[in-house]
Short mmCIF file of C-alpha atoms and ligand atoms in Angstrom, two decimals:
data_model
loop_
_atom_site.label_atom_id
_atom_site.label_comp_id
_atom_site.label_asym_id
_atom_site.label_seq_id
_atom_site.Cartn_x
_atom_site.Cartn_y
_atom_site.Cartn_z
CA MET L 1 111.12 151.14 212.39
CA GLU L 2 109.15 153.96 213.97
CA ALA L 3 105.57 153.38 215.16
CA PRO L 4 102.90 153.54 212.44
CA ILE L 5 100.51 156.49 212.40
CA ILE L 6 97.70 154.36 210.93
CA GLN L 7 97.02 150.74 211.79
CA ALA L 8 94.29 148.75 210.07
CA LYS L 9 93.55 145.56 211.95
CA ASN L 10 91.37 142.80 210.50
CA VAL L 11 89.36 145.24 208.42
CA ASP L 12 86.32 143.80 206.65
CA VAL L 13 84.03 145.96 204.53
CA PHE L 14 80.70 144.90 203.08
CA TYR L 15 78.35 146.58 200.62
CA GLY L 16 75.10 144.86 201.53
CA GLU L 17 75.83 141.15 201.25
CA LYS L 18 78.92 141.63 199.13
CA GLN L 19 82.28 141.65 200.86
CA ALA L 20 84.68 144.23 199.38
CA LEU L 21 87.57 143.90 201.85
CA SER L 22 88.62 140.85 203.88
CA GLN L 23 90.90 140.89 206.89
CA VAL L 24 93.07 143.77 205.81
CA ASN L 25 95.99 144.44 208.13
CA LEU L 26 98.10 147.41 207.13
CA ASP L 27 100.44 149.80 208.89
CA VAL L 28 101.07 153.24 207.40
CA PHE L 29 104.07 155.29 208.48
CA GLU L 30 104.27 158.99 209.13
CA LYS L 31 105.53 161.61 206.66
CA GLN L 32 106.02 159.28 203.78
CA VAL L 33 103.99 158.25 200.76
CA THR L 34 102.28 154.86 200.63
CA SER L 35 100.77 153.67 197.33
CA LEU L 36 97.79 151.36 197.02
CA ILE L 37 97.83 149.39 193.79
CA GLY L 38 95.86 146.48 192.32
CA PRO L 39 93.33 145.59 189.65
CA SER L 40 90.07 147.46 189.23
CA GLY L 41 87.50 146.49 191.87
CA CYS L 42 90.07 145.08 194.33
CA GLY L 43 89.00 147.53 197.06
CA LYS L 44 91.61 150.32 196.94
CA SER L 45 89.08 153.17 197.06
CA THR L 46 87.01 151.31 199.63
CA PHE L 47 90.05 151.01 201.88
CA LEU L 48 91.00 154.65 201.38
CA ARG L 49 87.48 155.75 202.30
CA CYS L 50 87.67 153.76 205.55
CA ILE L 51 90.43 156.06 206.78
CA ASN L 52 88.28 159.19 206.91
CA ARG L 53 85.01 157.31 207.31
CA MET L 54 83.72 158.47 203.95
CA ASN L 55 82.13 155.02 203.61
CA ASP L 56 79.74 156.11 206.38
CA LEU L 57 78.01 158.12 203.65
CA ILE L 58 77.15 154.94 201.72
CA PRO L 59 74.11 153.49 203.55
CA ILE L 60 74.70 149.84 202.53
CA CYS L 61 78.36 149.95 203.52
CA ARG L 62 79.39 148.19 206.73
CA PHE L 63 82.81 148.29 208.40
CA GLU L 64 84.17 145.66 210.79
CA GLY L 65 87.53 145.53 212.49
CA ASP L 66 89.75 148.20 213.88
CA LEU L 67 91.28 151.25 212.29
CA GLU L 68 93.54 153.29 214.52
CA ILE L 69 95.15 156.65 213.99
CA ASP L 70 97.75 157.40 216.66
CA GLY L 71 96.38 154.45 218.58
CA GLN L 72 92.81 155.77 218.66
CA ASN L 73 90.12 153.65 217.03
CA ILE L 74 88.43 156.03 214.59
CA TYR L 75 85.30 153.84 214.58
CA HIS L 76 84.76 154.30 218.32
CA PRO L 77 81.25 155.74 218.90
CA ALA L 78 82.70 158.79 220.66
CA VAL L 79 84.74 159.86 217.63
CA ASN L 80 83.73 163.19 216.09
CA VAL L 81 83.67 162.44 212.38
CA VAL L 82 83.90 166.11 211.35
CA ALA L 83 87.04 166.51 213.44
CA LEU L 84 88.39 163.25 212.02
CA ARG L 85 87.97 164.56 208.48
CA ALA L 86 89.90 167.70 209.41
CA GLN L 87 92.76 165.37 210.38
CA VAL L 88 92.41 163.14 207.34
CA GLY L 89 91.95 165.16 204.16
CA MET L 90 91.09 163.83 200.74
CA VAL L 91 91.86 164.64 197.12
CA PHE L 92 89.77 163.00 194.42
CA GLN L 93 90.29 161.69 190.93
CA LYS L 94 88.53 164.58 189.25
CA PRO L 95 89.53 168.04 190.51
CA ASN L 96 86.47 169.34 192.38
CA PRO L 97 86.92 172.98 193.42
CA PHE L 98 83.84 174.54 194.95
CA PRO L 99 82.06 177.04 192.69
CA LYS L 100 83.70 179.82 194.66
CA SER L 101 86.79 182.00 194.32
CA ILE L 102 90.30 180.58 194.55
CA LYS L 103 90.66 182.22 197.94
CA GLU L 104 87.31 180.95 199.23
CA ASN L 105 88.23 177.42 198.20
CA VAL L 106 91.29 177.46 200.43
CA ALA L 107 89.56 179.38 203.24
CA TYR L 108 86.61 177.00 203.37
CA GLY L 109 88.00 174.33 205.70
CA LEU L 110 89.75 176.91 207.86
CA LYS L 111 86.42 178.65 208.43
CA ILE L 112 84.26 175.57 209.07
CA HIS L 113 86.80 174.18 211.51
CA GLY L 114 87.30 177.60 213.13
CA LEU L 115 91.06 177.41 212.62
CA THR L 116 91.83 181.07 212.15
CA ASN L 117 90.66 183.89 214.34
CA SER L 118 91.63 186.98 212.35
CA LYS L 119 91.56 188.09 208.75
CA SER L 120 95.33 188.50 208.62
CA SER L 121 95.97 184.98 209.92
CA LEU L 122 93.42 183.66 207.40
CA ASP L 123 95.20 185.46 204.57
CA ASP L 124 98.57 184.17 205.78
CA ARG L 125 97.31 180.61 205.88
CA ILE L 126 95.79 180.92 202.40
CA GLU L 127 99.12 182.14 201.06
CA TRP L 128 101.03 179.39 202.87
CA SER L 129 98.68 176.72 201.48
CA LEU L 130 98.84 177.98 197.91
CA LYS L 131 102.62 178.21 198.13
CA ALA L 132 102.86 174.69 199.55
CA ALA L 133 100.67 173.48 196.68
CA GLY L 134 102.95 175.16 194.15
CA LEU L 135 100.16 177.41 192.91
CA TRP L 136 100.85 180.79 194.50
CA GLY L 137 102.95 182.16 191.64
CA GLU L 138 100.18 181.40 189.17
CA VAL L 139 97.24 182.77 191.18
CA SER L 140 98.49 185.43 193.61
CA ASP L 141 97.09 188.24 191.44
CA ARG L 142 93.73 186.57 190.80
CA LEU L 143 92.63 185.19 194.17
CA ASP L 144 89.07 186.43 193.71
CA GLU L 145 88.56 184.66 190.39
CA PRO L 146 86.59 181.41 190.36
CA GLY L 147 88.52 178.24 191.18
CA LEU L 148 86.78 176.68 188.21
CA SER L 149 88.50 179.20 185.88
CA LEU L 150 91.82 177.40 186.42
CA SER L 151 93.24 174.62 184.21
CA GLY L 152 92.70 171.01 185.29
CA GLY L 153 96.19 170.69 186.76
CA GLN L 154 95.83 174.01 188.55
CA GLN L 155 92.42 172.96 189.89
CA GLN L 156 93.95 169.79 191.28
CA ARG L 157 96.69 171.84 192.98
CA LEU L 158 93.94 174.10 194.35
CA CYS L 159 92.23 171.01 195.79
CA ILE L 160 95.54 169.99 197.35
CA ALA L 161 95.91 173.53 198.78
CA ARG L 162 92.38 173.25 200.18
CA ALA L 163 93.24 169.88 201.75
CA ILE L 164 96.50 171.01 203.34
CA ALA L 165 95.17 174.37 204.55
CA VAL L 166 93.78 172.77 207.71
CA LYS L 167 97.12 171.01 208.30
CA PRO L 168 95.74 167.48 208.42
CA ARG L 169 97.92 164.61 209.62
CA VAL L 170 97.00 162.43 206.66
CA ILE L 171 96.05 163.16 203.05
CA LEU L 172 94.24 160.53 201.01
CA MET L 173 94.52 160.76 197.24
CA ASP L 174 92.40 158.57 194.98
CA GLU L 175 94.01 158.53 191.52
CA PRO L 176 94.73 162.28 191.73
CA CYS L 177 96.39 162.47 188.30
CA SER L 178 94.12 160.31 186.22
CA ALA L 179 92.31 163.33 184.72
CA LEU L 180 95.55 165.21 184.01
CA ASP L 181 98.00 165.35 181.11
CA PRO L 182 101.60 164.13 181.60
CA ILE L 183 103.00 167.59 182.33
CA ALA L 184 100.34 168.41 184.95
CA THR L 185 100.87 164.90 186.35
CA ALA L 186 104.60 165.49 186.74
CA VAL L 187 103.87 168.75 188.59
CA ILE L 188 101.52 166.95 191.00
CA GLU L 189 104.03 164.12 191.53
CA ASP L 190 106.73 166.66 192.46
CA LEU L 191 104.25 168.31 194.78
CA ILE L 192 103.37 165.00 196.46
CA ASN L 193 107.04 164.39 197.02
CA GLU L 194 107.50 167.88 198.49
CA ILE L 195 104.49 167.82 200.86
CA SER L 196 105.28 164.29 202.07
CA LYS L 197 107.96 165.95 204.24
CA GLU L 198 105.11 167.36 206.30
CA PHE L 199 102.14 165.08 205.74
CA THR L 200 101.44 161.38 205.62
CA ILE L 201 100.10 160.56 202.17
CA ILE L 202 98.23 157.52 200.90
CA ILE L 203 97.73 157.46 197.15
CA VAL L 204 95.73 155.08 194.98
CA THR L 205 97.19 154.77 191.52
CA HIS L 206 96.79 152.59 188.46
CA SER L 207 100.20 153.64 187.27
CA MET L 208 102.97 151.45 188.57
CA ALA L 209 105.45 154.00 187.22
CA GLN L 210 103.77 156.62 189.36
CA ALA L 211 103.81 154.40 192.45
CA ALA L 212 107.51 153.81 191.83
CA ARG L 213 108.18 157.54 191.42
CA VAL L 214 106.27 158.88 194.40
CA SER L 215 106.06 156.28 197.12
CA LYS L 216 108.33 154.74 199.66
CA ARG L 217 105.98 151.85 200.44
CA THR L 218 103.46 150.07 198.26
CA ALA L 219 100.53 147.84 199.16
CA PHE L 220 99.12 145.44 196.58
CA PHE L 221 95.43 144.52 196.82
CA HIS L 222 93.69 141.72 194.95
CA LEU L 223 90.01 140.69 195.21
CA GLY L 224 89.53 142.54 198.50
CA GLU L 225 92.64 141.20 200.18
CA LEU L 226 95.89 142.92 200.97
CA ILE L 227 98.30 140.52 199.31
CA GLU L 228 101.59 142.18 200.08
CA VAL L 229 103.06 145.41 201.42
CA GLY L 230 106.66 146.55 201.56
CA ARG L 231 109.21 148.95 200.25
CA THR L 232 108.14 150.09 196.79
CA LYS L 233 111.48 149.02 195.36
CA ASP L 234 111.07 145.50 196.72
CA ILE L 235 107.45 145.18 195.60
CA PHE L 236 108.37 146.09 192.03
CA THR L 237 111.65 144.24 191.73
CA ASN L 238 111.34 141.31 194.05
CA PRO L 239 107.76 140.67 195.26
CA SER L 240 107.32 137.69 197.51
CA ASN L 241 103.83 136.76 196.34
CA GLU L 242 103.05 135.26 192.95
CA LYS L 243 99.89 137.38 192.56
CA THR L 244 101.94 140.55 192.99
CA GLN L 245 104.44 139.24 190.47
CA ASN L 246 101.65 138.53 187.99
CA TYR L 247 100.19 141.99 188.44
CA ILE L 248 103.42 143.92 188.05
CA THR L 249 104.37 141.92 184.97
CA GLY L 250 100.95 142.60 183.44
CA ARG L 251 99.53 139.09 183.68
CA ILE L 252 96.58 140.26 185.79
CA GLY L 253 94.98 143.66 185.82
N1 LIG Q 301 78.97 152.29 196.62
C1 LIG Q 301 79.10 150.98 196.36
N2 LIG Q 301 78.04 150.15 196.41
C2 LIG Q 301 78.16 148.83 196.17
N3 LIG Q 301 79.32 148.23 195.86
C3 LIG Q 301 80.42 149.00 195.79
C4 LIG Q 301 80.37 150.41 196.04
N4 LIG Q 301 81.62 150.90 195.90
C5 LIG Q 301 82.41 149.86 195.58
N5 LIG Q 301 81.69 148.71 195.51
C6 LIG Q 301 82.22 147.36 195.21
O1 LIG Q 301 83.30 147.07 196.08
C7 LIG Q 301 84.37 146.48 195.37
C8 LIG Q 301 85.63 147.33 195.53
O2 LIG Q 301 85.42 148.56 194.87
P1 LIG Q 301 86.46 149.76 194.92
O3 LIG Q 301 85.80 150.92 194.26
O4 LIG Q 301 86.94 149.92 196.30
O5 LIG Q 301 87.64 149.19 194.00
P2 LIG Q 301 88.92 149.91 193.42
O6 LIG Q 301 90.07 149.02 193.72
O7 LIG Q 301 88.99 151.31 193.91
O8 LIG Q 301 88.65 149.88 191.86
P3 LIG Q 301 89.07 150.93 190.70
O9 LIG Q 301 90.52 150.68 190.46
O10 LIG Q 301 88.22 150.52 189.54
O11 LIG Q 301 88.77 152.30 191.20
C9 LIG Q 301 83.91 146.33 193.93
O12 LIG Q 301 83.40 145.03 193.77
C10 LIG Q 301 82.81 147.34 193.81
O13 LIG Q 301 81.85 146.95 192.86
MG1 LIG Q 302 88.91 153.18 192.96
#
């Protein structure tokens, strides 16, 4: 198999005295979707937030271990966290467009990271991002309207457009469909599948059906430990650990 883009090595995370992750070792491969599954409180969001150092924003949170992207430890003191977050984008559970126009939402990251140097290249990148997020056809004639005027599913696609505009290497998604109806969910799942040709995606989901539909690999967490990781098909049909088996058959969760 090719070399992993992300390698977590012996990752421990604490909130104050409480340990939320213990000795997590996980490889994530490029340009494919990896799902993180497991019961509530098992540490999925905590692990996701390690990858763009969002946990740094929680004062009581402490990280130990090694987390490498392309072989570089992202917790090294010399790492520029703003630049890291341009490389590792994030999409949240609840769509959270800025209270700005559709266009401004997508332009935001491009401007703060200084990624476009002319108005025409900015407009081109906005169009590219909205097309890649499957939203262009619905918004091309209303780019100056507020992002918040869109439907929930459209807002989530706008957030995905905003995340991909800066062409990150990795996109983290924490239950991106949990606030959406089944039709909007299906649209986002198709989109995840489409953009995984270009980006590495890690998605947290409570829906095993969703993990099965969108991801090539699945990692199962339980009580802060990574119990098992493998091809999604194998995890759901033939897990090697009893805890995974119990979770997928609904005995724990
Ligand atoms: N900001 C925080 N401060 C203190 N403890 C936290 C914080 N965030 C998470 N925790 C604790 O860390 C553990 C893991 O939480 P986390 O949110 O990562 O779980 P999760 O798997 O994402 O759960 P869910 O499926 O409910 O979203 C839990 O025991 C939780 O209470
Ligand atoms: Mg969570």
